[in-house]
Coordinates of C-alpha atoms in Angstrom, one line a residue:
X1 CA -8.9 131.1 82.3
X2 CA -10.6 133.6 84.9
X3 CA -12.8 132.5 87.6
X4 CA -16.3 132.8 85.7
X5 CA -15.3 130.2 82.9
X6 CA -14.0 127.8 85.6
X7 CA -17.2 128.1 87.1
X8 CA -18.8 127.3 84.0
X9 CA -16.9 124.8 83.2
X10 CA -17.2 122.8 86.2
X11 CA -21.2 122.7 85.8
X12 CA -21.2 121.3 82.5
X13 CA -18.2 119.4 82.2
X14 CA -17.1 115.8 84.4
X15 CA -14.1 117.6 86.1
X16 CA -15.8 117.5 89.4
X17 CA -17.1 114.0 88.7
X18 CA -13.5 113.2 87.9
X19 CA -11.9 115.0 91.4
X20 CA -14.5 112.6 93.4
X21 CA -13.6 109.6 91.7
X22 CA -9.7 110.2 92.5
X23 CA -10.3 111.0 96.2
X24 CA -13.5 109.3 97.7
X25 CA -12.0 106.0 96.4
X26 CA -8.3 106.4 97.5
X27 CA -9.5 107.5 101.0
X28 CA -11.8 104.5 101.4
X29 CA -9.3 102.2 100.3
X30 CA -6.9 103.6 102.6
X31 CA -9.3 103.2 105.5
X32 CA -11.5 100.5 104.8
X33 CA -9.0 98.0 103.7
X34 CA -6.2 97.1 106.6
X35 CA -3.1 96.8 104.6
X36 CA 0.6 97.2 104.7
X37 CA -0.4 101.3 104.5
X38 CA -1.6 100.7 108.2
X39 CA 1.7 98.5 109.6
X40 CA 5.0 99.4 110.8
X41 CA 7.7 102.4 110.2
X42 CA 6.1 102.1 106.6
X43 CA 2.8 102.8 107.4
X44 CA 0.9 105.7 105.4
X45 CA 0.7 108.2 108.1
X46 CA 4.2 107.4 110.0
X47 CA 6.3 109.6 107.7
X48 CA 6.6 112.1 105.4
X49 CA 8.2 110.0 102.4
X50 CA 5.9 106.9 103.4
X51 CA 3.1 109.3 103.0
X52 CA 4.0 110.3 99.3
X53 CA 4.8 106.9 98.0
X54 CA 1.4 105.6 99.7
X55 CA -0.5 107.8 98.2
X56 CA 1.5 107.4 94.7
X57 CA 1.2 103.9 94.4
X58 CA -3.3 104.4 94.7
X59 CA -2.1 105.7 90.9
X60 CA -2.5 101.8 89.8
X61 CA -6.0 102.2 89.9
X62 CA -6.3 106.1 90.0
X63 CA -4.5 106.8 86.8
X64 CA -6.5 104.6 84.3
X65 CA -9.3 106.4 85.5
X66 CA -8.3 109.6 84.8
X67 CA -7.5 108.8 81.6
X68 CA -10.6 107.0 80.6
X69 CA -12.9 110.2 82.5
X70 CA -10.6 112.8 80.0
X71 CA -11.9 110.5 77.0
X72 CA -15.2 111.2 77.9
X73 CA -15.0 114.8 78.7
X74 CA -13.0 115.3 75.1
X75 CA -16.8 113.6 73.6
X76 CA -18.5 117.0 74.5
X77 CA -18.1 118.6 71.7
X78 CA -19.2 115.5 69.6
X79 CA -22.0 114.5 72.0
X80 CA -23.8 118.1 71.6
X81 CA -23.4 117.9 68.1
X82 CA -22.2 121.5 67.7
X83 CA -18.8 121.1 66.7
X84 CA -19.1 122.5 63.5
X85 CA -20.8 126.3 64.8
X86 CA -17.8 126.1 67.4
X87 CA -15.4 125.8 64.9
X88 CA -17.5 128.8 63.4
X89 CA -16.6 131.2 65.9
X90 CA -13.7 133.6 66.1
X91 CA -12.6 132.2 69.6
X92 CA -9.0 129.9 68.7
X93 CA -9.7 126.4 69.3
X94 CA -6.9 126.6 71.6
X95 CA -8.8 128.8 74.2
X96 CA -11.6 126.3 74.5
X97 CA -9.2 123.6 74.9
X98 CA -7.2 125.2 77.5
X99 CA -10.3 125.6 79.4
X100 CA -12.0 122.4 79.3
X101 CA -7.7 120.8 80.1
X102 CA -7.6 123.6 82.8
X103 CA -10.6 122.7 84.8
X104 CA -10.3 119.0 84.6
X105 CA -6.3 119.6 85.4
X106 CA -7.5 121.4 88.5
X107 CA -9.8 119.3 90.3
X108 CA -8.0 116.3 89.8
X109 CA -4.4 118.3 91.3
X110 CA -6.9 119.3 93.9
X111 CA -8.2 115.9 94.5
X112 CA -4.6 114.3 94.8
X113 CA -3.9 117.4 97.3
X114 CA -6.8 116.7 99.6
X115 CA -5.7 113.4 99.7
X116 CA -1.9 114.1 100.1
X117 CA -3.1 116.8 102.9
X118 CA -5.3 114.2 104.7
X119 CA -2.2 111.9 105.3
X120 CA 0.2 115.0 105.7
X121 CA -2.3 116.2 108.7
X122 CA -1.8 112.8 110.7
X123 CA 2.0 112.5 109.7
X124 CA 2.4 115.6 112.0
X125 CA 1.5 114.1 114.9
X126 CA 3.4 110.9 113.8
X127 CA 6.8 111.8 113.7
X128 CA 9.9 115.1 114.2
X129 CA 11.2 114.8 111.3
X130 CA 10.2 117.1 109.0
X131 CA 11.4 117.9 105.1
X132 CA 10.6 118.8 101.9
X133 CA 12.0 115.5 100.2
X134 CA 8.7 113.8 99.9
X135 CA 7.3 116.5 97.7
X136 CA 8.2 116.1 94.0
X137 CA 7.1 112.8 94.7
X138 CA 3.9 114.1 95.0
X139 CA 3.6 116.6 92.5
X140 CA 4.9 114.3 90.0
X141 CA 2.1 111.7 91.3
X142 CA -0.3 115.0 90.5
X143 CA 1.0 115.7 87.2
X144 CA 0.6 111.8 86.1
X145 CA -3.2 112.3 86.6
X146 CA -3.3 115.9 84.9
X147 CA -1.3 114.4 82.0
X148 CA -3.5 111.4 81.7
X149 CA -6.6 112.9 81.7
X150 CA -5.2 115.8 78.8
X151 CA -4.1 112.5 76.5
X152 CA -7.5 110.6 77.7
X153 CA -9.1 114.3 76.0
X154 CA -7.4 114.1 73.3
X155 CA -7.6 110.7 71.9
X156 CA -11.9 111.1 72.8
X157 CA -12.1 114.3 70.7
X158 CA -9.9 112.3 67.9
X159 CA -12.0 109.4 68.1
X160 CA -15.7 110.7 68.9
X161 CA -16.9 106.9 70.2
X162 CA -19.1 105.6 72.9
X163 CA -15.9 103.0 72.9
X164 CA -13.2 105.3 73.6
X165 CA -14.1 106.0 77.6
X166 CA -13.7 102.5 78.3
X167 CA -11.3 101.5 75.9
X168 CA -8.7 103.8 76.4
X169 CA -9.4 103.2 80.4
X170 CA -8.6 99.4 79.9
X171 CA -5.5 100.1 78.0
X172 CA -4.0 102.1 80.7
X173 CA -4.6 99.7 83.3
X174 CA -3.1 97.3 81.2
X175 CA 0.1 99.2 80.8
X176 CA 0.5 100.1 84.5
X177 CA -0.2 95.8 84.7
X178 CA 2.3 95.2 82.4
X179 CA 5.4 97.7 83.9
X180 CA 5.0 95.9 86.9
X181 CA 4.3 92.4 86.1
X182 CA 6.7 91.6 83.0
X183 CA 7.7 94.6 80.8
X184 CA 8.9 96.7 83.9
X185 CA 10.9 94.0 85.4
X186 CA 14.0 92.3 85.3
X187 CA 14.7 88.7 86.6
X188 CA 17.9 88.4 89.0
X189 CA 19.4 85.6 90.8
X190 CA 20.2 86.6 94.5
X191 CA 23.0 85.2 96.4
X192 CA 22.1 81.6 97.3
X193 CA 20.3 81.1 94.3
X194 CA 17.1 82.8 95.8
X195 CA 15.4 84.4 92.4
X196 CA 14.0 87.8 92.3
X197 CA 12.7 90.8 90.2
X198 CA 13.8 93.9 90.2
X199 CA 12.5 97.2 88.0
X200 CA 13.8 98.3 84.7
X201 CA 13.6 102.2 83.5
X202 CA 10.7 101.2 81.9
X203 CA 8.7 100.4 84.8
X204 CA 9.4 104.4 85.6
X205 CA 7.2 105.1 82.9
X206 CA 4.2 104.1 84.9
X207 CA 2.6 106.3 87.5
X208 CA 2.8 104.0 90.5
X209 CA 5.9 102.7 92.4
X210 CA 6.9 100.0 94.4
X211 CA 5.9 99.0 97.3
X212 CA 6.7 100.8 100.4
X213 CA 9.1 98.3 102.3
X214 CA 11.5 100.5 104.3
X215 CA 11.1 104.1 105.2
X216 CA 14.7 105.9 104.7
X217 CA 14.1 104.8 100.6
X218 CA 13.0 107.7 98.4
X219 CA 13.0 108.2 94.4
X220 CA 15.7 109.5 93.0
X221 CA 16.1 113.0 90.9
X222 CA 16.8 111.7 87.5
X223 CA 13.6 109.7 88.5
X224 CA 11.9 113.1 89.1
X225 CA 13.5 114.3 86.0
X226 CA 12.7 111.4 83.6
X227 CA 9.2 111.0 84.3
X228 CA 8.6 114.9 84.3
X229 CA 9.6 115.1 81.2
X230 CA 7.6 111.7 80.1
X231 CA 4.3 113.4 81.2
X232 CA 4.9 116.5 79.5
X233 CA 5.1 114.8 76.3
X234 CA 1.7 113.1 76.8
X235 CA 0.0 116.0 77.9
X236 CA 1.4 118.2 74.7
X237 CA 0.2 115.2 72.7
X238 CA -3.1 115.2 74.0
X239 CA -3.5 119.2 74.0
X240 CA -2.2 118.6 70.3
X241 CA -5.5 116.1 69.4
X242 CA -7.8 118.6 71.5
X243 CA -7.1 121.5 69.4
X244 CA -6.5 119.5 66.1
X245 CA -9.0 120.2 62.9
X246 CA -7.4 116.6 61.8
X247 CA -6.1 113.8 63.8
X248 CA -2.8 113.3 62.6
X249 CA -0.4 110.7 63.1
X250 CA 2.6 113.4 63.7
X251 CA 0.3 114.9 66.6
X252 CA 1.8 111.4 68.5
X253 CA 5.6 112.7 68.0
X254 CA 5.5 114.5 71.1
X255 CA 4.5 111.8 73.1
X256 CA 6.7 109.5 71.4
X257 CA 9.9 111.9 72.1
X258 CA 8.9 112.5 75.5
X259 CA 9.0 108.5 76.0
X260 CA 12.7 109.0 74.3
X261 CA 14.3 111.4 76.4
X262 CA 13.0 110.3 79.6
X263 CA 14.1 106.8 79.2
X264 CA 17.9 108.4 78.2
X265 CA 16.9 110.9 81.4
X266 CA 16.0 107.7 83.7
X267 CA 18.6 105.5 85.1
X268 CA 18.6 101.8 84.6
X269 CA 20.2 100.2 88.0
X270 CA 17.5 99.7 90.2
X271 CA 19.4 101.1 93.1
X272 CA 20.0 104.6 91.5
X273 CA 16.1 104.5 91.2
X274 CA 15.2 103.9 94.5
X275 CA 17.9 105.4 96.8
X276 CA 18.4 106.0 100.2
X277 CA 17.5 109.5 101.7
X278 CA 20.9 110.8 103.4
X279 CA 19.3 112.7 105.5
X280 CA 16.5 110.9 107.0
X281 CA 19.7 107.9 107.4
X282 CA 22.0 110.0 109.5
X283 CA 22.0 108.4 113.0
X284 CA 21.4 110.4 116.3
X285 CA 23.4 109.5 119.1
X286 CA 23.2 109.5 122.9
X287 CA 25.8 107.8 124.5
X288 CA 26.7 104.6 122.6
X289 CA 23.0 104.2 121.3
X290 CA 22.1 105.5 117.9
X291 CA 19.0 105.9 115.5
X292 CA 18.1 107.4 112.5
X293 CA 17.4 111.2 112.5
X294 CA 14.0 109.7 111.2
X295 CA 13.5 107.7 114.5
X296 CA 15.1 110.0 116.5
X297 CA 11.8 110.9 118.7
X298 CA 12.2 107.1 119.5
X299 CA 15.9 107.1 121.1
X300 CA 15.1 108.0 124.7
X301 CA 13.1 104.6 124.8
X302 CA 16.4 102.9 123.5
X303 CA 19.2 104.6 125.3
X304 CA 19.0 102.8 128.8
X305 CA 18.2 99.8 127.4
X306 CA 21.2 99.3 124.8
X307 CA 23.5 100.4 127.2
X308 CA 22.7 97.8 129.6
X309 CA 22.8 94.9 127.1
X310 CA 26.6 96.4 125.7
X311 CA 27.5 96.3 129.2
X312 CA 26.1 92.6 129.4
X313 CA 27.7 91.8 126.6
X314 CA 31.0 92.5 127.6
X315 CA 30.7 90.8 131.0
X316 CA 30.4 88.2 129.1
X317 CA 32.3 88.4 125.8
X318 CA 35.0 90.6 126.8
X319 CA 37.0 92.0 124.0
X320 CA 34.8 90.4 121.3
X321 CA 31.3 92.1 122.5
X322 CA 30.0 94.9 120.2
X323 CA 30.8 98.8 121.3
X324 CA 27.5 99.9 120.5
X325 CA 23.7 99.4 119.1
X326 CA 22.2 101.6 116.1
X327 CA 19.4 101.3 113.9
X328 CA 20.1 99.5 110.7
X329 CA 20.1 102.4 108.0
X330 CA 21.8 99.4 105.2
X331 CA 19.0 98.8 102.3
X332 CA 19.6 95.5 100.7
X333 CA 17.9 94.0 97.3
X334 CA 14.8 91.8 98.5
X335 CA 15.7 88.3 99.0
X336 CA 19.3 89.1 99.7
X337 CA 20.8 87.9 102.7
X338 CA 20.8 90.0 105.4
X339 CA 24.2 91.5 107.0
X340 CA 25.4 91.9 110.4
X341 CA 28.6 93.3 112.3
X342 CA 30.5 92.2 115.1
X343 CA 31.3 95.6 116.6
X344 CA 27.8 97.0 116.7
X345 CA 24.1 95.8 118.0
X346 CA 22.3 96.2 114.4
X347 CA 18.6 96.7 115.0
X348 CA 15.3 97.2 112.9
X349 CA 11.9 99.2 114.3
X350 CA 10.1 96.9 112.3
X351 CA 11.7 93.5 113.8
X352 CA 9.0 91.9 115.6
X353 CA 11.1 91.2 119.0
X354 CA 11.5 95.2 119.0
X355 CA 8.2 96.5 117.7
X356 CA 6.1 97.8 121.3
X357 CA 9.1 96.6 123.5
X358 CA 10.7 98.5 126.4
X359 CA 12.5 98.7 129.5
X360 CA 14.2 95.0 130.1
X361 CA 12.5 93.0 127.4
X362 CA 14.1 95.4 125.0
X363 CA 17.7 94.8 126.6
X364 CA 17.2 91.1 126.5
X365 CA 16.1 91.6 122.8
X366 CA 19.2 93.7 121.8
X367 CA 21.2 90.9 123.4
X368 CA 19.4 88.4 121.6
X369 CA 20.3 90.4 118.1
X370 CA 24.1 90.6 119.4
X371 CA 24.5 86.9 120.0
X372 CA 22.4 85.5 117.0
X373 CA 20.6 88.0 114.6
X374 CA 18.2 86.9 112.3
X375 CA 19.2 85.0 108.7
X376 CA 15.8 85.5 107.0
X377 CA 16.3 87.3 103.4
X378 CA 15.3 90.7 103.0
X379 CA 11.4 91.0 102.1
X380 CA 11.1 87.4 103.6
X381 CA 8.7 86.4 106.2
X382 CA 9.9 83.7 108.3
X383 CA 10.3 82.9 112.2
X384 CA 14.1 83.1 114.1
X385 CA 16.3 80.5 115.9
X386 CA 14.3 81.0 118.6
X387 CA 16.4 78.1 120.8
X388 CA 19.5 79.5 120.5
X389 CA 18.5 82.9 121.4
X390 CA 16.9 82.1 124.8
X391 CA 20.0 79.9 125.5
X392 CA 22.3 83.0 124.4
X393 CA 20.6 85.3 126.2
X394 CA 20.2 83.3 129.1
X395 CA 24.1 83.1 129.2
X396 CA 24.6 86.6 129.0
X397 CA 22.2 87.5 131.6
X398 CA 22.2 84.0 134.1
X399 CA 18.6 83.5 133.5
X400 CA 16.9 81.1 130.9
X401 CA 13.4 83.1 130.1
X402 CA 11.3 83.4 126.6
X403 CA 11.7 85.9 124.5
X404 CA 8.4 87.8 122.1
X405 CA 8.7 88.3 118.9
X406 CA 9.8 84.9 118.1
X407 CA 7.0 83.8 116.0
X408 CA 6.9 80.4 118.8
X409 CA 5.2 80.1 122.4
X410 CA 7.2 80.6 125.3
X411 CA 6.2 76.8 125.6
X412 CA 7.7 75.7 122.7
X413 CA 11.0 77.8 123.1
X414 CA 11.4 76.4 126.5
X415 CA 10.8 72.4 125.1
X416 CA 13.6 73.0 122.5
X417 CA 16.0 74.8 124.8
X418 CA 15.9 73.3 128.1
X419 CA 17.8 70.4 127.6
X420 CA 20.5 71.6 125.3
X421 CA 20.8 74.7 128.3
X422 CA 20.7 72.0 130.4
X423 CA 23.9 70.1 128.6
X424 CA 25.7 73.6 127.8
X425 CA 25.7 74.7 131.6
X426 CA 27.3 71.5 132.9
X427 CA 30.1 72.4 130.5
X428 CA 33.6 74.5 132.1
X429 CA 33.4 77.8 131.5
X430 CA 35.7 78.1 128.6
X431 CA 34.3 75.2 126.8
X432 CA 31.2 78.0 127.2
X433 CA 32.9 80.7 125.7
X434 CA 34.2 78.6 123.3
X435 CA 30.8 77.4 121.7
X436 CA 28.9 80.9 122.4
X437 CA 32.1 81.9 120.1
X438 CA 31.2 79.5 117.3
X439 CA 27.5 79.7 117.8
X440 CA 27.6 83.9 117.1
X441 CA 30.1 83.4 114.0
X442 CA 27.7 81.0 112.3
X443 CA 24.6 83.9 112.9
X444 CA 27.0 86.9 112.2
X445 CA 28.1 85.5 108.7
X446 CA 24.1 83.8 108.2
X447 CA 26.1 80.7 107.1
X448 CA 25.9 78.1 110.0
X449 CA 23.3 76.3 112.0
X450 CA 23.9 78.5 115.3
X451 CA 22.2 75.5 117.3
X452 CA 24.4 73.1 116.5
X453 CA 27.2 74.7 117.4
X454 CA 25.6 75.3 120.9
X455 CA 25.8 71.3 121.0
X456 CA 28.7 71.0 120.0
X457 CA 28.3 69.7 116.5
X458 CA 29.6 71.0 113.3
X459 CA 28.3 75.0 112.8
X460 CA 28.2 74.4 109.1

């Protein structure tokens, strides 16, 4: 297809209708509606991979679109009631096909890329780390539209109906719906009991993806693979109907083997779908401090601060006190229960006692994690043991002061601590050590009520 029949094309065809509905939308979703897109490491424009999956999950409302504006623009032929002198004509059918699929094929890839390019623009001043890992995710996310839109020609030039736009539209917001409200997903019981979902191969068949909860996850190759080879098969299926004298029910047998292969291609444990990126994980160290390469603009804010609370620490643990603080690269399940060591100062951007802190409130919040980290489950909102932080940080460093990020006032943290710190400093020193002991065990392991052991009570 040369330049003059794409310009043709795109003044009597919908393509151009089609690229503005796929990128005037997404961009004022993106930027009229304030959600999780706008928050955090995750946010939309904080890194490359976030960027991609952002703009890949839009496809829940992008991609039945597409599909339901290639119905209409496969009605052309019927709508100017020439089919018949078309079919006349020595041209192949398959010509005029390719170039109504080309042109709608190109400005919905060039939709998808302005968008893409308008996050990509803002994700350079955002962040160092730069890579190409974020891409197939992307053209993948393109190639869902394109496909879409072929099949969406396809089944309208099969079935020449005012009904057909809409219809087909509905059905493929219905099938995204469905992969990832009840076909895609699998029921689990967590540790504790906690139930959870978790996605199947199947839900890989839909365009969008999961949510974007932690920024070193990525999709996986035979991800890549499986679905590539997915949206192949519909697009040869709906080139098939374009071009077809007949509709046919064997014209469906490349979508249907498509659907085959890539569920064999696709892998069925959910964390071989959505895997961490090596690279973006491998921590950057100065001195005993360390952060992901992916946070690594960050660690000069960090390095000062976690030495001071390791040296703290082991003023006041001794031997027992962690040997260093890094960023916590570990990605658990969602509702599992968190894990923490003894020997380092585990530590999440995204915590709310770190995000915006610096200088010594960050050192008193490191200390805080070191003596009792947070038992929330992954995915989980909920608020810390505020108490028993102040009173363990208030050992460590000899002063009794709120912490942020606790989710409680500095009032209210100071009712609940006072008198127990009050009752704990009266004790000798290694009756002290001794509960501090218990108290960080029971945090450490996410089994024991740290406060109680600071009283003296049973831990468990």
């Amino acid at each position: 297809m040369n330049l003059r029949v794409l310009r043709i094309e795109l003044r009597r065809s919908v393509a151009p209708w089609a690229g503005a509905v796929v990128l005037v939308p997404a961009l004022a979703f993106l930027y009229l509606v304030d959600g999780a897109w706008w928050r955090d490491t995750t946010g939309w424009t904080a890194q490359w991979t976030s960027m991609a999956l952002w703009t890949r999950s839009l496809l829940f409302y992008l991609w039945p679109l597409a599909v339901g504006l290639g119905a209409l623009q496969g009605l052309r032929d019927h709508r100017s009631t020439m089919y018949e002198l078309l079919t006349s004509t020595p041209r192949p059918a398959r010509h005029r096909a390719a170039a109504l699929a080309g042109t709608t094929a190109f400005t919905l890839a060039s939709a998808f890329a302005l968008l893409v390019l308008v996050g990509g623009f803002q994700v350079l001043g955002n962040t160092e780390y730069t890579h190409l890992g974020w891409l197939p995710i992307s053209l993948v996310g393109a190639l869902f539209l394109i496909a879409g839109a072929v099949l969406g020609m396809g089944a309208g030039r099969a079935l020449p109906s005012a009904l057909t736009p809409p219809a087909l539209a509905m059905t493929a917001f219905v099938f995204t719906v469905l992969m990832h409200m009840s076909l895609g997903r699998t029921e689990t019981v967590m540790a504790g009991g906690v139930p959870s979902t978790e996605p199947n191969r199947v839900s890989l068949l839909s365009p969008t993806v999961e949510e974007v909860r932690d920024t070193l996850v990525t999709l996986s190759a035979p991800v890549h693979a499986g679905q590539t080879v997915w949206l192949l098969g519909m697009a040869a299926t709906g080139f098939a109907l374009l071009i077809a004298a007949t509709p046919r029910a064997r014209l469906l047998v490349p979508l249907l083997a498509g659907a085959v292969i890539a569920l064999l291609v696709l892998p069925s444990d959910p964390r071989r779908m959505y895997v961490v990126d090596t690279s973006a994980a491998e921590l950057v160290c100065e001195g005993r401090v360390c952060v992901t390469t992916v946070q690594r603009a960050r660690l000069d804010d960090f390095a000062g601060p976690g030495e001071k609370a390791l040296r703290l620490l082991h003023a006041a643990l001794g031997g027992q006190a962690p040997v260093s603080v890094r960023e916590n690269a570990a990605v658990l399940p969602q509702g599992s229960t968190p894990r923490w060591s003894r020997e380092s100062v585990l530590f999440d951007f995204d915590d709310d006692m770190i995000t915006g802190v610096k200088g010594e409130e960050l050192t008193r919040a490191l200390i805080a994690q070191a003596m009792v980290p947070t038992c929330v489950p992954v995915g989980w909102s909920g608020t810390t043991d505020a108490s028993s932080q102040v009173i363990a940080v208030g050992w460590v460093t000899g002063d009794l002061a709120p912490l942020d990020g606790t989710g409680y006032s500095e009032a209210e943290q100071l009712a609940e601590a006072r008198p127990v710190w009050a009752e704990f400093r009266a004790l000798p020193r290694d009756e002290q050590l001794s509960r501090i002991r218990t108290m960080r065990a029971a945090a450490l392991s996410c089994e024991g009520d740290p406060l109680a052991a600071l009283k003296g009570g049973a831990s468990r």
